[in-house]
Amino acid sequence: MSRPRFALLLLACASVLCLGDMRGDDAPKSPKGDATNQPSDRPLKAVSGKGKKAPAGVTKPAEEKPAAKEPKGGKAAGEASAEKQPVPMAPAIKPAKLNPTQTRYVKNELLPAFQAGEPLTLLNLVSSQMPRWTDPQIAGMNQLLGENDAPTLDRIVTDVRMNLIRVGMAESGPEYSAREAAIVLRELKRQAEEIVAQVEKLELMQDPLPQPKSLMEFRDYLWTAHVQNNQLINASGLAHQGKLLTQAKVVTKARSTSAADKAIFATDYQKLFDRIKALHQEL
C-alpha cells in the first residue's frame, strides 16, 4: 500500500471514529476491556516497532521480546541503519576550565540576561565577546550553563537570531562576526539533523508500513505524523537560514578562521534542505 493511500485510509478511519463516538456505535467492538486502557498500552507497542514479525502472537506480548533478538540473519539491515548514525555526529569537544573572569561573566552577566528574556540585550552582550572564545572555552561555558538549568550558548544565540528573523527584526541585532556565524551555523545544522534523525526512525517511514489493529492506533499514527510534519517545517526553515548565512559576506570573506569553522562554512545547506523536503513529502 502506498503512503498517500495509507494517509487517506487513516483520515477516513479517523472520521469513522468521530462518527462512532457521536452515535455511540463503537461500544460493541470492545467488550474485552475498557476503552481507556487500550490507548495507553497500544501506542507503546506501536512505537517499539516489535509488531512486524508476529501478527499471530497478538495476545502474548511477552513472546515478542525474543522475536526482536532472534533475527541473526537480519544483521545486515540493522548494521546498515547503525552505519548511518555516526555520519552526522561531530567529534566531542573537551570543555576547557574557565578562569574566574569567565565564570563570573557566565554567572553574573550571561545567565541574568538569558533569564530576563531580552534578546537584543543578550546579543549585544555576547556578540562582541565571541571572537575571543575558542570551542573548548565555549564548551566550558556550556557546561556551566547546563549546571544552572540553561541551554548551551550555541542554542541561546541561535534561538535569539531565529526569533528576531521571525518577527522581522533581524537587522536590529548586532552584525555577525565570523566566529558567531560559525557557531550559529553549527547549531542550525545540529537542530535540523536531529529532527531528520527522529523522522527517519518513525514506523511510518519504514518500508513495511505498520498495520494498526484498531481505530485508536490509526489515531495515534495520525497524531505522530502531524507532530513530525510540523517539526520538518521547522527544520526546513533552519536549513534555509543556514543557506542564507553561508552566502553572507561575513562567511564568504572570512579570514583567519579555524579548520572547524571552515568546515562549517563549507556545509551544503541546500542539500540538507532538499533532504528535509523529500522526507516531508514522503511523510
PDB file of N, CA and C in Angstrom, residues 19-79:
ATOM      1  N   LEU A  19     -17.500   9.747  14.032  1.00  0.00           N
ATOM      2  CA  LEU A  19     -18.931   9.478  13.885  1.00  0.00           C
ATOM      3  C   LEU A  19     -19.380   8.408  14.869  1.00  0.00           C
ATOM      4  N   GLY A  20     -18.500   7.431  15.093  1.00  0.00           N
ATOM      5  CA  GLY A  20     -18.870   6.382  16.034  1.00  0.00           C
ATOM      6  C   GLY A  20     -19.021   6.927  17.443  1.00  0.00           C
ATOM      7  N   ASP A  21     -18.140   7.904  17.810  1.00  0.00           N
ATOM      8  CA  ASP A  21     -18.266   8.496  19.133  1.00  0.00           C
ATOM      9  C   ASP A  21     -19.558   9.271  19.267  1.00  0.00           C
ATOM     10  N   MET A  22     -19.999   9.913  18.163  1.00  0.00           N
ATOM     11  CA  MET A  22     -21.227  10.714  18.235  1.00  0.00           C
ATOM     12  C   MET A  22     -22.465   9.825  18.335  1.00  0.00           C
ATOM     13  N   ARG A  23     -22.405   8.670  17.603  1.00  0.00           N
ATOM     14  CA  ARG A  23     -23.606   7.827  17.584  1.00  0.00           C
ATOM     15  C   ARG A  23     -23.576   6.751  18.661  1.00  0.00           C
ATOM     16  N   GLY A  24     -22.396   6.544  19.241  1.00  0.00           N
ATOM     17  CA  GLY A  24     -22.297   5.520  20.271  1.00  0.00           C
ATOM     18  C   GLY A  24     -22.280   4.128  19.707  1.00  0.00           C
ATOM     19  N   ASP A  25     -21.817   3.927  18.397  1.00  0.00           N
ATOM     20  CA  ASP A  25     -21.875   2.596  17.822  1.00  0.00           C
ATOM     21  C   ASP A  25     -20.514   1.924  17.800  1.00  0.00           C
ATOM     22  N   ASP A  26     -19.514   2.479  18.590  1.00  0.00           N
ATOM     23  CA  ASP A  26     -18.239   1.792  18.651  1.00  0.00           C
ATOM     24  C   ASP A  26     -18.129   0.937  19.907  1.00  0.00           C
ATOM     25  N   ALA A  27     -19.112   0.963  20.768  1.00  0.00           N
ATOM     26  CA  ALA A  27     -19.041   0.200  22.009  1.00  0.00           C
ATOM     27  C   ALA A  27     -19.093  -1.296  21.813  1.00  0.00           C
ATOM     28  N   PRO A  28     -19.873  -1.850  20.857  1.00  0.00           N
ATOM     29  CA  PRO A  28     -19.961  -3.298  20.765  1.00  0.00           C
ATOM     30  C   PRO A  28     -18.651  -3.968  20.417  1.00  0.00           C
ATOM     31  N   LYS A  29     -17.666  -3.239  19.880  1.00  0.00           N
ATOM     32  CA  LYS A  29     -16.437  -3.885  19.457  1.00  0.00           C
ATOM     33  C   LYS A  29     -15.404  -3.963  20.554  1.00  0.00           C
ATOM     34  N   SER A  30     -15.662  -3.482  21.738  1.00  0.00           N
ATOM     35  CA  SER A  30     -14.665  -3.529  22.797  1.00  0.00           C
ATOM     36  C   SER A  30     -15.232  -4.138  24.066  1.00  0.00           C
ATOM     37  N   PRO A  31     -15.771  -5.360  24.014  1.00  0.00           N
ATOM     38  CA  PRO A  31     -16.302  -5.955  25.226  1.00  0.00           C
ATOM     39  C   PRO A  31     -15.219  -6.517  26.119  1.00  0.00           C
ATOM     40  N   LYS A  32     -13.981  -6.706  25.567  1.00  0.00           N
ATOM     41  CA  LYS A  32     -12.963  -7.388  26.348  1.00  0.00           C
ATOM     42  C   LYS A  32     -12.246  -6.470  27.318  1.00  0.00           C
ATOM     43  N   GLY A  33     -12.290  -5.198  27.112  1.00  0.00           N
ATOM     44  CA  GLY A  33     -11.558  -4.318  28.009  1.00  0.00           C
ATOM     45  C   GLY A  33     -12.087  -2.911  27.913  1.00  0.00           C
ATOM     46  N   ASP A  34     -11.613  -2.039  28.839  1.00  0.00           N
ATOM     47  CA  ASP A  34     -12.052  -0.643  28.845  1.00  0.00           C
ATOM     48  C   ASP A  34     -11.390   0.107  27.711  1.00  0.00           C
ATOM     49  N   ALA A  35     -12.112   1.057  27.142  1.00  0.00           N
ATOM     50  CA  ALA A  35     -11.555   1.874  26.068  1.00  0.00           C
ATOM     51  C   ALA A  35     -10.432   2.752  26.587  1.00  0.00           C
ATOM     52  N   THR A  36     -10.448   3.041  27.893  1.00  0.00           N
ATOM     53  CA  THR A  36      -9.414   3.906  28.444  1.00  0.00           C
ATOM     54  C   THR A  36      -8.101   3.176  28.618  1.00  0.00           C
ATOM     55  N   ASN A  37      -8.110   1.861  28.678  1.00  0.00           N
ATOM     56  CA  ASN A  37      -6.879   1.125  28.869  1.00  0.00           C
ATOM     57  C   ASN A  37      -6.138   0.881  27.568  1.00  0.00           C
ATOM     58  N   GLN A  38      -6.858   0.709  26.461  1.00  0.00           N
ATOM     59  CA  GLN A  38      -6.219   0.358  25.207  1.00  0.00           C
ATOM     60  C   GLN A  38      -5.320   1.459  24.659  1.00  0.00           C
ATOM     61  N   PRO A  39      -5.719   2.750  24.664  1.00  0.00           N
ATOM     62  CA  PRO A  39      -4.848   3.764  24.082  1.00  0.00           C
ATOM     63  C   PRO A  39      -3.506   3.865  24.779  1.00  0.00           C
ATOM     64  N   SER A  40      -3.456   3.607  26.124  1.00  0.00           N
ATOM     65  CA  SER A  40      -2.201   3.773  26.827  1.00  0.00           C
ATOM     66  C   SER A  40      -1.248   2.629  26.554  1.00  0.00           C
ATOM     67  N   ASP A  41      -1.754   1.410  26.250  1.00  0.00           N
ATOM     68  CA  ASP A  41      -0.882   0.274  26.007  1.00  0.00           C
ATOM     69  C   ASP A  41      -0.451   0.179  24.555  1.00  0.00           C
ATOM     70  N   ARG A  42      -1.361   0.324  23.650  1.00  0.00           N
ATOM     71  CA  ARG A  42      -1.076   0.047  22.249  1.00  0.00           C
ATOM     72  C   ARG A  42      -0.113   1.043  21.617  1.00  0.00           C
ATOM     73  N   PRO A  43      -0.200   2.362  21.905  1.00  0.00           N
ATOM     74  CA  PRO A  43       0.789   3.263  21.325  1.00  0.00           C
ATOM     75  C   PRO A  43       2.216   2.879  21.699  1.00  0.00           C
ATOM     76  N   LEU A  44       2.433   2.382  22.950  1.00  0.00           N
ATOM     77  CA  LEU A  44       3.761   1.991  23.359  1.00  0.00           C
ATOM     78  C   LEU A  44       4.261   0.827  22.515  1.00  0.00           C
ATOM     79  N   LYS A  45       3.384  -0.106  22.209  1.00  0.00           N
ATOM     80  CA  LYS A  45       3.773  -1.239  21.373  1.00  0.00           C
ATOM     81  C   LYS A  45       4.056  -0.784  19.948  1.00  0.00           C
ATOM     82  N   ALA A  46       3.285   0.182  19.476  1.00  0.00           N
ATOM     83  CA  ALA A  46       3.478   0.657  18.100  1.00  0.00           C
ATOM     84  C   ALA A  46       4.815   1.362  17.962  1.00  0.00           C
ATOM     85  N   VAL A  47       5.203   2.152  18.961  1.00  0.00           N
ATOM     86  CA  VAL A  47       6.458   2.880  18.890  1.00  0.00           C
ATOM     87  C   VAL A  47       7.648   1.943  18.994  1.00  0.00           C
ATOM     88  N   SER A  48       7.498   0.878  19.770  1.00  0.00           N
ATOM     89  CA  SER A  48       8.619  -0.037  19.944  1.00  0.00           C
ATOM     90  C   SER A  48       8.974  -0.768  18.677  1.00  0.00           C
ATOM     91  N   GLY A  49       8.058  -0.868  17.720  1.00  0.00           N
ATOM     92  CA  GLY A  49       8.336  -1.498  16.443  1.00  0.00           C
ATOM     93  C   GLY A  49       8.509  -2.991  16.512  1.00  0.00           C
ATOM     94  N   LYS A  50       7.892  -3.664  17.520  1.00  0.00           N
ATOM     95  CA  LYS A  50       8.063  -5.099  17.675  1.00  0.00           C
ATOM     96  C   LYS A  50       6.959  -5.904  17.037  1.00  0.00           C
ATOM     97  N   GLY A  51       6.019  -5.255  16.382  1.00  0.00           N
ATOM     98  CA  GLY A  51       4.900  -5.991  15.825  1.00  0.00           C
ATOM     99  C   GLY A  51       5.072  -6.356  14.372  1.00  0.00           C
ATOM    100  N   LYS A  52       6.289  -6.332  13.850  1.00  0.00           N
ATOM    101  CA  LYS A  52       6.476  -6.608  12.434  1.00  0.00           C
ATOM    102  C   LYS A  52       6.452  -8.096  12.132  1.00  0.00           C
ATOM    103  N   LYS A  53       7.002  -8.940  13.066  1.00  0.00           N
ATOM    104  CA  LYS A  53       7.212 -10.325  12.731  1.00  0.00           C
ATOM    105  C   LYS A  53       6.143 -11.257  13.248  1.00  0.00           C
ATOM    106  N   ALA A  54       5.377 -10.856  14.214  1.00  0.00           N
ATOM    107  CA  ALA A  54       4.500 -11.814  14.870  1.00  0.00           C
ATOM    108  C   ALA A  54       3.080 -11.338  14.903  1.00  0.00           C
ATOM    109  N   PRO A  55       2.386 -11.297  13.752  1.00  0.00           N
ATOM    110  CA  PRO A  55       0.986 -10.903  13.764  1.00  0.00           C
ATOM    111  C   PRO A  55       0.113 -11.909  14.477  1.00  0.00           C
ATOM    112  N   ALA A  56       0.542 -13.193  14.548  1.00  0.00           N
ATOM    113  CA  ALA A  56      -0.292 -14.199  15.182  1.00  0.00           C
ATOM    114  C   ALA A  56      -0.195 -14.144  16.695  1.00  0.00           C
ATOM    115  N   GLY A  57       0.864 -13.554  17.242  1.00  0.00           N
ATOM    116  CA  GLY A  57       1.044 -13.560  18.701  1.00  0.00           C
ATOM    117  C   GLY A  57       0.575 -12.290  19.342  1.00  0.00           C
ATOM    118  N   VAL A  58      -0.551 -11.809  18.960  1.00  0.00           N
ATOM    119  CA  VAL A  58      -1.041 -10.544  19.499  1.00  0.00           C
ATOM    120  C   VAL A  58      -1.371 -10.669  20.967  1.00  0.00           C
ATOM    121  N   THR A  59      -1.868 -11.830  21.385  1.00  0.00           N
ATOM    122  CA  THR A  59      -2.316 -11.976  22.766  1.00  0.00           C
ATOM    123  C   THR A  59      -1.167 -12.242  23.719  1.00  0.00           C
ATOM    124  N   LYS A  60       0.074 -12.460  23.211  1.00  0.00           N
ATOM    125  CA  LYS A  60       1.200 -12.754  24.064  1.00  0.00           C
ATOM    126  C   LYS A  60       2.335 -11.777  23.780  1.00  0.00           C
ATOM    127  N   PRO A  61       2.263 -10.536  24.334  1.00  0.00           N
ATOM    128  CA  PRO A  61       3.308  -9.566  24.052  1.00  0.00           C
ATOM    129  C   PRO A  61       4.665  -9.988  24.581  1.00  0.00           C
ATOM    130  N   ALA A  62       4.691 -10.878  25.615  1.00  0.00           N
ATOM    131  CA  ALA A  62       5.970 -11.303  26.158  1.00  0.00           C
ATOM    132  C   ALA A  62       6.758 -12.120  25.155  1.00  0.00           C
ATOM    133  N   GLU A  63       6.077 -12.809  24.234  1.00  0.00           N
ATOM    134  CA  GLU A  63       6.773 -13.615  23.250  1.00  0.00           C
ATOM    135  C   GLU A  63       7.378 -12.766  22.146  1.00  0.00           C
ATOM    136  N   GLU A  64       7.020 -11.482  22.070  1.00  0.00           N
ATOM    137  CA  GLU A  64       7.555 -10.620  21.026  1.00  0.00           C
ATOM    138  C   GLU A  64       8.978 -10.171  21.341  1.00  0.00           C
ATOM    139  N   LYS A  65       9.391 -10.193  22.628  1.00  0.00           N
ATOM    140  CA  LYS A  65      10.727  -9.763  23.002  1.00  0.00           C
ATOM    141  C   LYS A  65      11.819 -10.649  22.408  1.00  0.00           C
ATOM    142  N   PRO A  66      11.740 -12.000  22.565  1.00  0.00           N
ATOM    143  CA  PRO A  66      12.760 -12.808  21.900  1.00  0.00           C
ATOM    144  C   PRO A  66      12.734 -12.673  20.399  1.00  0.00           C
ATOM    145  N   ALA A  67      11.557 -12.345  19.831  1.00  0.00           N
ATOM    146  CA  ALA A  67      11.483 -12.197  18.375  1.00  0.00           C
ATOM    147  C   ALA A  67      12.380 -11.065  17.907  1.00  0.00           C
ATOM    148  N   ALA A  68      12.572 -10.023  18.755  1.00  0.00           N
ATOM    149  CA  ALA A  68      13.433  -8.917  18.365  1.00  0.00           C
ATOM    150  C   ALA A  68      14.902  -9.299  18.447  1.00  0.00           C
ATOM    151  N   LYS A  69      15.235 -10.309  19.293  1.00  0.00           N
ATOM    152  CA  LYS A  69      16.620 -10.709  19.453  1.00  0.00           C
ATOM    153  C   LYS A  69      17.014 -11.830  18.500  1.00  0.00           C
ATOM    154  N   GLU A  70      16.036 -12.557  17.969  1.00  0.00           N
ATOM    155  CA  GLU A  70      16.311 -13.732  17.167  1.00  0.00           C
ATOM    156  C   GLU A  70      16.933 -13.460  15.804  1.00  0.00           C
ATOM    157  N   PRO A  71      16.513 -12.382  15.081  1.00  0.00           N
ATOM    158  CA  PRO A  71      16.923 -12.293  13.676  1.00  0.00           C
ATOM    159  C   PRO A  71      18.414 -12.122  13.514  1.00  0.00           C
ATOM    160  N   LYS A  72      19.159 -13.213  13.606  1.00  0.00           N
ATOM    161  CA  LYS A  72      20.596 -13.156  13.396  1.00  0.00           C
ATOM    162  C   LYS A  72      20.926 -12.913  11.927  1.00  0.00           C
ATOM    163  N   GLY A  73      20.071 -13.473  11.064  1.00  0.00           N
ATOM    164  CA  GLY A  73      20.306 -13.281   9.645  1.00  0.00           C
ATOM    165  C   GLY A  73      19.966 -11.883   9.187  1.00  0.00           C
ATOM    166  N   GLY A  74      19.251 -11.101  10.013  1.00  0.00           N
ATOM    167  CA  GLY A  74      18.857  -9.753   9.621  1.00  0.00           C
ATOM    168  C   GLY A  74      19.818  -8.705  10.092  1.00  0.00           C
ATOM    169  N   LYS A  75      21.059  -9.083  10.398  1.00  0.00           N
ATOM    170  CA  LYS A  75      22.030  -8.121  10.884  1.00  0.00           C
ATOM    171  C   LYS A  75      22.421  -7.120   9.814  1.00  0.00           C
ATOM    172  N   ALA A  76      22.290  -7.524   8.583  1.00  0.00           N
ATOM    173  CA  ALA A  76      22.690  -6.611   7.503  1.00  0.00           C
ATOM    174  C   ALA A  76      21.856  -5.348   7.527  1.00  0.00           C
ATOM    175  N   ALA A  77      20.533  -5.494   7.747  1.00  0.00           N
ATOM    176  CA  ALA A  77      19.659  -4.317   7.803  1.00  0.00           C
ATOM    177  C   ALA A  77      19.947  -3.506   9.041  1.00  0.00           C
ATOM    178  N   GLY A  78      20.185  -4.179  10.170  1.00  0.00           N
ATOM    179  CA  GLY A  78      20.467  -3.471  11.408  1.00  0.00           C
ATOM    180  C   GLY A  78      21.785  -2.728  11.344  1.00  0.00           C
ATOM    181  N   GLU A  79      22.796  -3.381  10.748  1.00  0.00           N
ATOM    182  CA  GLU A  79      24.081  -2.733  10.643  1.00  0.00           C
ATOM    183  C   GLU A  79      24.027  -1.562   9.662  1.00  0.00           C
TER     184      GLU A  79
END
